[in-house]
Amino acid sequence: MSRKSPPVRGNDAPAPAAPLRRLLLELGDALLSGGLPVHDVEEELHSLGRALGAPGVRVAALTNGLFVALEPQEATRFQPVGAALRFEQTADVLHLVRRLRTGELDEDRALAELDAIRRAPARWPTWVADLGVLPVGMGICMFLQPVAANVLAAGAGSLIVVGLTVLARRLPLLRPLLPVTAGFLVSLLVLALAQASLLDGPLRTIVATLAILLPGGLLVTGLSEIAAGAASAGTARLVSGAVQLALFLAGVAAAAAAIGMPATALANVQVAKPSWWIIVLGLALAVAGLVINVNTPPPAIPWIIAVITASTTVQVVVGSEHGAAVGGLAGAVTAAVAATLVSWLPGGPLWQVLYLPAFWIVVPGSFGLLNTAQIEVSNGAQSLLAAVSAVFGVSIGTLIGSVISRIPRPAVRHTLPAR
C-alpha cells in the first residue's frame, strides 16, 4: 500500500494551536536572527498565519525577541532571539517560509527542517569566509581612492580586520572592543604610510578598509523601521549603530593623535577619479569578496551579481549628478525592482536573497560615512547634514523597495495550441 502525503490545509481548517504557535515563534526568531527588519518579520508571520488557518494571529517583533498569539483573546508567548544566522541560513529560512505558505510542508516537517538549517555547517571553512574581507576592502577602495598605493594599503588593513575578527570570535569578551580596535589599528597603518609620503588621501582608504564592519546597514535598517512605525526597534538599532560608529571614529582619532597627524590630514580628498574599467574591476572584487564572506548560496550568485551591477550602475550615475543622498535612494530602489523581477522568474531566488547583498554594497557606496568621519575635522554642520541625508536616502529607497517587493507576481495566461 502506498503511503499518502498529508492533505494541504486551507484557511477553513485551522492548524493545532501548540505546533503552529511554536512554528511561528521559531520562524520569527530565525528571521530576526537573520537581520530582517521587524516590520518585515511581522508581515511574513501575519501572511503565514493566514495561510495556515490562523487569520487572527498577532505578532509584535522587537530586535531581541517577539511576541505571538494566535487569537486576540489568547495570552501572548515570547521568544528571545537566538544566535545570528549566516546569510545562506537566512536564505534557507525564507525559502522554508515560501514552501509553508504554498502548502508544501506541514508544521512538524517545517520545524525539523528549521532545526536542520540552524545546525547546518557553513559552505566553506571559516577562514575562507574571513578572507573574503580582503577583496571587499580593496574593491571598495578602487571606488573611493583608485591609486595603487591606497589599494595595497587597504589590502594590508583588511588583513588586520580579518585577524581582529578571528580574535573576537574566539574571545567573545573582546567583541565589544572590535570597532575601536579596528579603527585604531587600521588608521595607524594608513596614517603612518601617509606620514611617510607613501600615499595621499588616507581617510577614504580607512573607510574602504573598515566598510565591511561599519554599521551603515544597522543605521539604515533602524531608520526604515522607524518610518514603518516600528519606533522601538528602530530607535534601538539607531542607538546601537551610532555607538558603534562613535567607537570607530574614536579609534581613528586616537590613531591620528598617537602618530601626531594634524586634523587636516583626515580631509575627504579624492586623489584620482576612477575610470569605468576600474569601477568594474572594483565592483567585481567587492562582490566576489562579499559572496565568499557571507557564504552565498551558489545558485543565487549569478542573479546577485546582476542585481548588484544594476543597482551600482544607477547609483554611480545618479550620485555623480545629484549627490550621495539621491544616488543611494536610486540604487536601493533599483536593487528592489531588479530583485523583484528576478524573483518572478520560474525558479528565481526570493527577493530578499537578491536584495540584501545589493543593499550591503549600496550603503558604503553612498559615501555618507565619509562625511561622518570628517565631522570634527572641518565644516562639521555641513558634513553632518550630508551624512544624514545620505543615510536617509538609502533608508527611503529601502522602504520603497519593501513596497515594491510585495507587488503580486503577474499571472501568466496559457493559451491552448490551435488544432
Coordinates of C-alpha atoms in Angstrom, one line a residue:
M1 CA 0.0 0.0 0.0
S2 CA 1.4 3.4 -1.0
R3 CA 1.8 6.0 1.7
K4 CA -0.3 9.1 1.1
S5 CA 1.1 12.5 1.7
P6 CA -0.8 14.7 4.3
P7 CA -3.5 16.8 2.8
V8 CA -2.9 20.5 2.3
R9 CA -4.8 22.5 4.9
G10 CA -6.9 25.5 3.8
N11 CA -7.9 28.6 5.8
D12 CA -11.2 26.8 6.8
A13 CA -9.2 24.0 8.6
P14 CA -7.1 25.7 11.3
A15 CA -3.9 24.1 12.5
P16 CA -3.5 22.8 16.0
A17 CA -2.6 25.7 18.2
A18 CA 0.5 24.5 20.0
P19 CA 2.5 23.4 16.9
L20 CA 1.5 26.4 14.9
R21 CA 2.4 28.8 17.7
R22 CA 5.7 27.2 18.2
L23 CA 6.4 27.3 14.5
L24 CA 5.6 31.0 14.2
L25 CA 7.8 31.7 17.2
E26 CA 10.7 29.7 15.8
L27 CA 10.4 31.2 12.4
G28 CA 10.2 34.7 13.8
D29 CA 13.3 34.1 15.8
A30 CA 15.1 32.8 12.8
L31 CA 14.1 35.8 10.6
L32 CA 15.1 38.3 13.3
S33 CA 18.4 36.4 13.7
G34 CA 19.0 36.8 10.0
G35 CA 18.8 40.6 10.3
L36 CA 15.4 41.3 8.7
P37 CA 13.6 44.5 9.8
V38 CA 10.9 43.9 12.4
H39 CA 8.1 45.1 10.2
D40 CA 9.1 42.7 7.5
V41 CA 9.2 39.8 10.1
E42 CA 5.7 40.8 11.4
E43 CA 4.3 40.9 7.8
E44 CA 5.8 37.5 7.0
L45 CA 4.3 35.9 10.1
H46 CA 0.9 37.5 9.6
S47 CA 0.8 36.2 6.0
L48 CA 1.9 32.8 7.1
G49 CA -0.6 32.6 9.9
R50 CA -3.4 33.4 7.4
A51 CA -2.2 30.7 5.0
L52 CA -2.1 28.1 7.9
G53 CA -5.6 28.8 9.1
A54 CA -4.9 31.4 11.9
P55 CA -6.1 34.7 10.4
G56 CA -6.3 36.4 13.8
V57 CA -2.6 35.9 14.6
R58 CA -1.0 38.7 16.5
V59 CA 2.8 39.4 16.2
A60 CA 4.9 42.1 17.9
A61 CA 8.6 41.8 16.9
L62 CA 11.5 43.6 18.7
T63 CA 15.2 43.5 18.0
N64 CA 15.8 41.0 20.8
G65 CA 12.6 38.8 20.5
L66 CA 9.0 38.6 19.5
F67 CA 5.5 38.0 21.0
V68 CA 3.0 35.8 19.2
A69 CA -0.7 35.0 19.9
L70 CA -2.9 33.0 17.6
E71 CA -6.1 34.8 18.7
P72 CA -7.0 38.2 20.2
Q73 CA -8.2 36.5 23.4
E74 CA -5.1 34.3 23.8
A75 CA -2.2 35.3 26.0
T76 CA 1.0 36.1 24.1
R77 CA 4.1 33.9 24.1
F78 CA 7.6 35.4 24.0
Q79 CA 10.6 34.0 22.0
P80 CA 14.0 35.6 22.5
V81 CA 16.3 36.0 19.5
G82 CA 19.0 33.3 19.3
A83 CA 22.4 33.3 17.7
A84 CA 22.8 35.3 14.5
L85 CA 22.3 33.2 11.3
R86 CA 24.6 33.2 8.4
F87 CA 23.3 34.7 5.1
E88 CA 22.8 31.3 3.4
Q89 CA 20.9 30.1 6.5
T90 CA 18.6 33.1 6.3
A91 CA 18.0 32.4 2.6
D92 CA 17.0 28.8 3.5
V93 CA 14.6 30.0 6.2
L94 CA 13.0 32.4 3.7
H95 CA 12.6 29.5 1.2
L96 CA 11.1 27.4 4.0
V97 CA 8.5 30.2 4.7
R98 CA 7.6 30.2 1.0
R99 CA 7.1 26.4 1.0
L100 CA 4.9 26.6 4.1
R101 CA 2.7 29.3 2.6
T102 CA 2.1 27.2 -0.6
G103 CA 1.2 24.1 1.4
E104 CA 4.3 22.0 0.6
L105 CA 5.2 21.5 4.3
D106 CA 3.3 20.8 7.5
E107 CA 4.3 22.2 10.9
D108 CA 6.3 19.1 12.1
R109 CA 8.4 18.9 8.9
A110 CA 8.9 22.6 8.9
L111 CA 10.2 22.6 12.5
A112 CA 12.5 19.7 11.7
E113 CA 13.9 21.5 8.6
L114 CA 14.3 24.7 10.6
D115 CA 16.4 22.9 13.2
A116 CA 18.5 21.3 10.4
I117 CA 19.1 24.8 8.9
R118 CA 20.3 26.1 12.3
R119 CA 22.7 23.2 12.7
A120 CA 23.9 23.2 9.1
P121 CA 27.7 23.8 8.7
A122 CA 29.0 26.6 6.5
R123 CA 29.5 26.0 2.8
W124 CA 33.3 26.5 3.2
P125 CA 35.7 26.8 6.1
T126 CA 35.5 29.9 8.4
W127 CA 39.0 31.1 7.4
V128 CA 38.0 31.2 3.7
A129 CA 34.9 33.3 4.6
D130 CA 37.0 35.6 6.7
L131 CA 39.5 36.2 3.8
G132 CA 36.6 37.5 1.8
V133 CA 37.1 40.7 3.7
L134 CA 40.3 41.3 1.7
P135 CA 38.8 41.7 -1.8
V136 CA 35.9 43.7 -0.3
G137 CA 38.2 46.3 1.2
M138 CA 40.4 46.5 -1.9
G139 CA 37.4 46.7 -4.3
I140 CA 35.7 49.5 -2.4
C141 CA 39.0 51.4 -2.2
M142 CA 39.1 51.2 -6.0
F143 CA 35.8 53.1 -5.9
L144 CA 36.9 55.7 -3.3
Q145 CA 40.6 56.1 -3.9
P146 CA 41.8 54.4 -7.1
V147 CA 45.5 54.7 -6.5
A148 CA 47.7 51.6 -6.4
A149 CA 49.4 52.6 -3.1
N150 CA 46.0 53.2 -1.4
V151 CA 44.5 49.9 -2.7
L152 CA 47.5 48.0 -1.4
A153 CA 47.2 49.7 2.0
A154 CA 43.5 48.8 2.0
G155 CA 44.5 45.2 1.4
A156 CA 47.0 45.2 4.3
G157 CA 44.4 46.9 6.6
S158 CA 41.9 44.3 5.6
L159 CA 44.2 41.6 6.9
I160 CA 44.2 43.4 10.2
V161 CA 40.4 43.3 10.2
V162 CA 40.5 39.6 9.4
G163 CA 42.8 39.0 12.4
L164 CA 40.7 41.0 14.8
T165 CA 37.5 39.3 13.6
V166 CA 39.0 35.9 14.3
L167 CA 40.2 37.0 17.7
A168 CA 36.8 38.4 18.6
R169 CA 35.2 35.2 17.6
R170 CA 37.5 33.1 19.8
L171 CA 37.3 35.6 22.7
P172 CA 33.7 36.9 22.9
L173 CA 34.6 39.2 25.8
L174 CA 36.7 41.2 23.3
R175 CA 33.9 41.6 20.8
P176 CA 32.7 45.0 22.1
L177 CA 36.2 46.4 21.5
L178 CA 36.3 45.3 17.9
P179 CA 35.1 48.7 16.4
V180 CA 37.5 50.9 18.3
T181 CA 40.4 48.5 18.0
A182 CA 39.9 48.0 14.2
G183 CA 39.5 51.8 13.7
F184 CA 42.7 52.4 15.7
L185 CA 45.0 49.8 14.1
V186 CA 43.8 50.3 10.5
S187 CA 44.1 54.1 10.9
L188 CA 47.5 53.8 12.5
L189 CA 48.8 51.8 9.5
V190 CA 47.2 54.1 6.8
L191 CA 48.2 57.3 8.6
A192 CA 51.8 56.1 9.1
L193 CA 52.0 55.4 5.3
A194 CA 50.6 58.9 4.6
Q195 CA 53.0 60.5 7.1
A196 CA 55.9 58.7 5.2
S197 CA 54.5 60.3 1.9
L198 CA 53.7 56.8 0.5
L199 CA 50.1 57.6 -0.1
D200 CA 47.7 60.6 -0.1
G201 CA 44.0 60.9 0.9
P202 CA 44.1 58.4 3.8
L203 CA 40.5 59.0 5.0
R204 CA 38.9 57.2 2.0
T205 CA 41.4 54.4 2.3
I206 CA 40.5 53.9 6.0
V207 CA 36.7 54.0 5.3
A208 CA 37.1 51.4 2.4
T209 CA 39.1 49.1 4.7
L210 CA 36.6 49.3 7.5
A211 CA 33.5 49.4 5.3
I212 CA 32.5 45.7 6.0
L213 CA 32.5 46.5 9.7
L214 CA 30.8 49.9 9.6
P215 CA 27.2 50.0 10.9
G216 CA 25.7 51.6 7.8
G217 CA 23.3 48.8 7.4
L218 CA 22.3 49.0 11.0
L219 CA 21.6 52.7 10.8
V220 CA 19.6 52.4 7.5
T221 CA 17.5 49.5 8.9
G222 CA 16.8 51.4 12.1
L223 CA 15.6 54.4 10.1
S224 CA 13.4 52.3 7.8
E225 CA 11.8 50.6 10.9
I226 CA 11.0 54.0 12.4
A227 CA 9.5 55.2 9.2
A228 CA 7.4 52.0 9.0
G229 CA 6.1 52.6 12.5
A230 CA 8.4 50.2 14.5
A231 CA 9.8 53.1 16.6
S232 CA 11.0 51.0 19.5
A233 CA 13.1 48.6 17.3
G234 CA 14.3 51.3 15.0
T235 CA 15.4 53.5 17.9
A236 CA 17.3 50.6 19.4
R237 CA 19.2 49.9 16.2
L238 CA 19.9 53.6 15.7
V239 CA 21.4 53.9 19.1
S240 CA 23.4 50.8 18.7
G241 CA 24.7 51.9 15.3
A242 CA 25.5 55.4 16.5
V243 CA 27.6 53.9 19.4
Q244 CA 29.5 51.6 17.1
L245 CA 30.1 54.5 14.7
A246 CA 31.4 56.6 17.6
L247 CA 33.7 53.8 18.6
F248 CA 35.1 53.6 15.0
L249 CA 35.6 57.4 15.0
A250 CA 37.3 57.3 18.4
G251 CA 39.7 54.7 17.1
V252 CA 40.5 56.9 14.1
A253 CA 41.0 60.0 16.2
A254 CA 43.2 58.1 18.7
A255 CA 45.4 56.8 15.9
A256 CA 45.8 60.4 14.5
A257 CA 46.7 61.7 17.9
A258 CA 49.2 58.8 18.6
I259 CA 51.0 59.4 15.3
G260 CA 50.9 63.2 15.6
M261 CA 48.9 63.8 12.4
P262 CA 47.0 67.1 12.1
A263 CA 43.3 67.0 11.7
T264 CA 43.6 68.3 8.1
A265 CA 45.1 65.0 7.2
L266 CA 41.7 63.4 7.6
A267 CA 40.0 65.7 5.0
N268 CA 37.7 63.9 2.5
V269 CA 40.1 64.2 -0.5
Q270 CA 39.9 62.0 -3.6
V271 CA 43.3 61.8 -5.2
A272 CA 42.1 60.4 -8.6
K273 CA 38.8 59.8 -10.3
P274 CA 38.2 56.1 -11.2
S275 CA 37.7 55.3 -14.8
W276 CA 34.9 53.0 -15.9
W277 CA 37.1 49.9 -16.0
I278 CA 38.5 50.5 -12.5
I279 CA 34.9 50.8 -11.3
V280 CA 34.0 47.5 -12.9
L281 CA 37.1 45.8 -11.5
G282 CA 36.5 47.2 -8.0
L283 CA 32.8 46.1 -8.2
A284 CA 33.9 42.6 -9.2
L285 CA 36.4 42.4 -6.4
A286 CA 33.9 43.7 -3.8
V287 CA 31.1 41.3 -5.0
A288 CA 33.4 38.3 -5.1
G289 CA 34.6 39.0 -1.5
L290 CA 31.0 39.5 -0.3
V291 CA 29.9 36.3 -1.9
I292 CA 32.7 34.4 -0.1
N293 CA 32.3 36.3 3.2
V294 CA 28.6 35.6 3.7
N295 CA 28.5 32.1 2.3
T296 CA 26.2 33.0 -0.6
P297 CA 24.1 30.0 -2.0
P298 CA 25.8 29.1 -5.3
P299 CA 22.5 29.0 -7.4
A300 CA 21.8 32.6 -6.5
I301 CA 25.3 34.0 -7.2
P302 CA 24.7 34.9 -10.9
W303 CA 21.4 36.7 -10.1
I304 CA 23.0 38.5 -7.2
I305 CA 25.8 39.8 -9.5
A306 CA 23.2 41.0 -12.0
V307 CA 21.2 42.9 -9.3
I308 CA 24.3 44.4 -7.7
T309 CA 25.6 45.5 -11.2
A310 CA 22.3 47.2 -12.0
S311 CA 21.9 49.0 -8.6
T312 CA 25.5 50.1 -8.5
T313 CA 25.5 51.4 -12.1
V314 CA 22.4 53.5 -11.3
Q315 CA 23.8 54.7 -8.0
V316 CA 27.1 55.8 -9.5
V317 CA 25.4 57.6 -12.5
V318 CA 22.7 59.3 -10.4
G319 CA 25.0 60.0 -7.5
S320 CA 27.6 61.8 -9.7
E321 CA 24.9 64.2 -10.9
H322 CA 22.7 64.7 -7.9
G323 CA 24.7 63.7 -4.8
A324 CA 25.1 60.8 -2.5
A325 CA 21.6 61.0 -1.0
V326 CA 19.7 60.8 -4.3
G327 CA 22.2 58.2 -5.6
G328 CA 21.7 56.0 -2.6
L329 CA 17.9 56.2 -3.0
A330 CA 18.1 55.4 -6.7
G331 CA 20.5 52.5 -6.0
A332 CA 18.2 51.0 -3.3
V333 CA 15.1 51.3 -5.5
T334 CA 16.9 49.8 -8.5
A335 CA 18.0 46.9 -6.4
A336 CA 14.5 46.2 -5.2
V337 CA 13.0 46.4 -8.7
A338 CA 15.6 44.1 -10.1
A339 CA 15.4 41.6 -7.2
T340 CA 11.6 41.6 -7.5
L341 CA 11.6 41.0 -11.3
V342 CA 14.1 38.2 -10.9
S343 CA 12.1 36.6 -8.1
W344 CA 9.1 36.4 -10.5
L345 CA 11.1 34.2 -12.9
P346 CA 10.4 30.4 -12.7
G347 CA 12.7 29.1 -10.1
G348 CA 14.1 32.5 -9.3
P349 CA 15.5 33.2 -5.8
L350 CA 13.5 35.1 -3.2
W351 CA 13.8 38.9 -3.5
Q352 CA 15.4 39.2 0.0
V353 CA 18.2 36.8 -1.1
L354 CA 18.9 39.1 -4.0
Y355 CA 18.3 42.5 -2.3
L356 CA 20.4 42.1 0.8
P357 CA 23.8 41.7 -0.9
A358 CA 23.0 44.7 -3.1
F359 CA 22.0 46.6 0.0
W360 CA 25.4 45.9 1.5
I361 CA 27.1 47.3 -1.5
V362 CA 24.8 50.3 -1.9
V363 CA 25.2 51.5 1.8
P364 CA 29.0 52.1 1.7
G365 CA 28.7 53.2 -1.8
S366 CA 26.5 56.1 -0.7
F367 CA 29.7 57.7 0.8
G368 CA 27.7 59.2 3.6
L369 CA 30.0 57.7 6.2
L370 CA 32.9 59.7 4.6
N371 CA 31.2 62.9 5.7
T372 CA 30.5 61.4 9.1
A373 CA 34.2 60.5 9.6
Q374 CA 35.3 64.1 9.0
I375 CA 32.6 65.9 11.0
E376 CA 35.1 67.0 13.6
V377 CA 37.7 67.9 11.0
S378 CA 36.2 70.9 9.3
N379 CA 32.8 72.3 8.5
G380 CA 31.1 69.9 10.9
A381 CA 27.5 71.1 10.3
Q382 CA 27.7 70.7 6.6
S383 CA 29.4 67.2 6.8
L384 CA 26.8 66.0 9.4
L385 CA 23.9 67.2 7.1
A386 CA 25.5 65.4 4.1
A387 CA 26.0 62.2 6.1
V388 CA 22.4 62.2 7.5
S389 CA 20.9 62.9 4.1
A390 CA 22.9 60.0 2.5
V391 CA 21.7 57.6 5.1
F392 CA 18.1 58.8 4.8
G393 CA 18.3 58.5 1.0
V394 CA 19.2 54.8 1.3
S395 CA 16.5 54.3 4.0
I396 CA 13.8 55.8 1.9
G397 CA 14.9 53.7 -1.0
T398 CA 14.8 50.6 1.2
L399 CA 11.2 51.4 2.3
I400 CA 10.2 51.9 -1.4
G401 CA 11.9 48.6 -2.2
S402 CA 9.9 46.8 0.6
V403 CA 6.7 48.1 -1.0
I404 CA 7.8 47.0 -4.5
S405 CA 8.6 43.5 -3.3
R406 CA 5.0 43.0 -2.2
I407 CA 3.6 43.5 -5.6
P408 CA 1.9 40.2 -6.6
R409 CA 3.6 38.2 -9.2
P410 CA 1.7 38.7 -12.5
A411 CA -0.5 35.8 -13.6
V412 CA 0.7 34.0 -16.7
R413 CA -2.0 33.1 -19.1
H414 CA -1.5 29.9 -21.0
T415 CA -3.3 29.6 -24.3
L416 CA -4.2 26.2 -25.9
P417 CA -2.5 25.5 -29.2
A418 CA -4.7 25.6 -32.3
R419 CA -5.8 22.2 -33.5

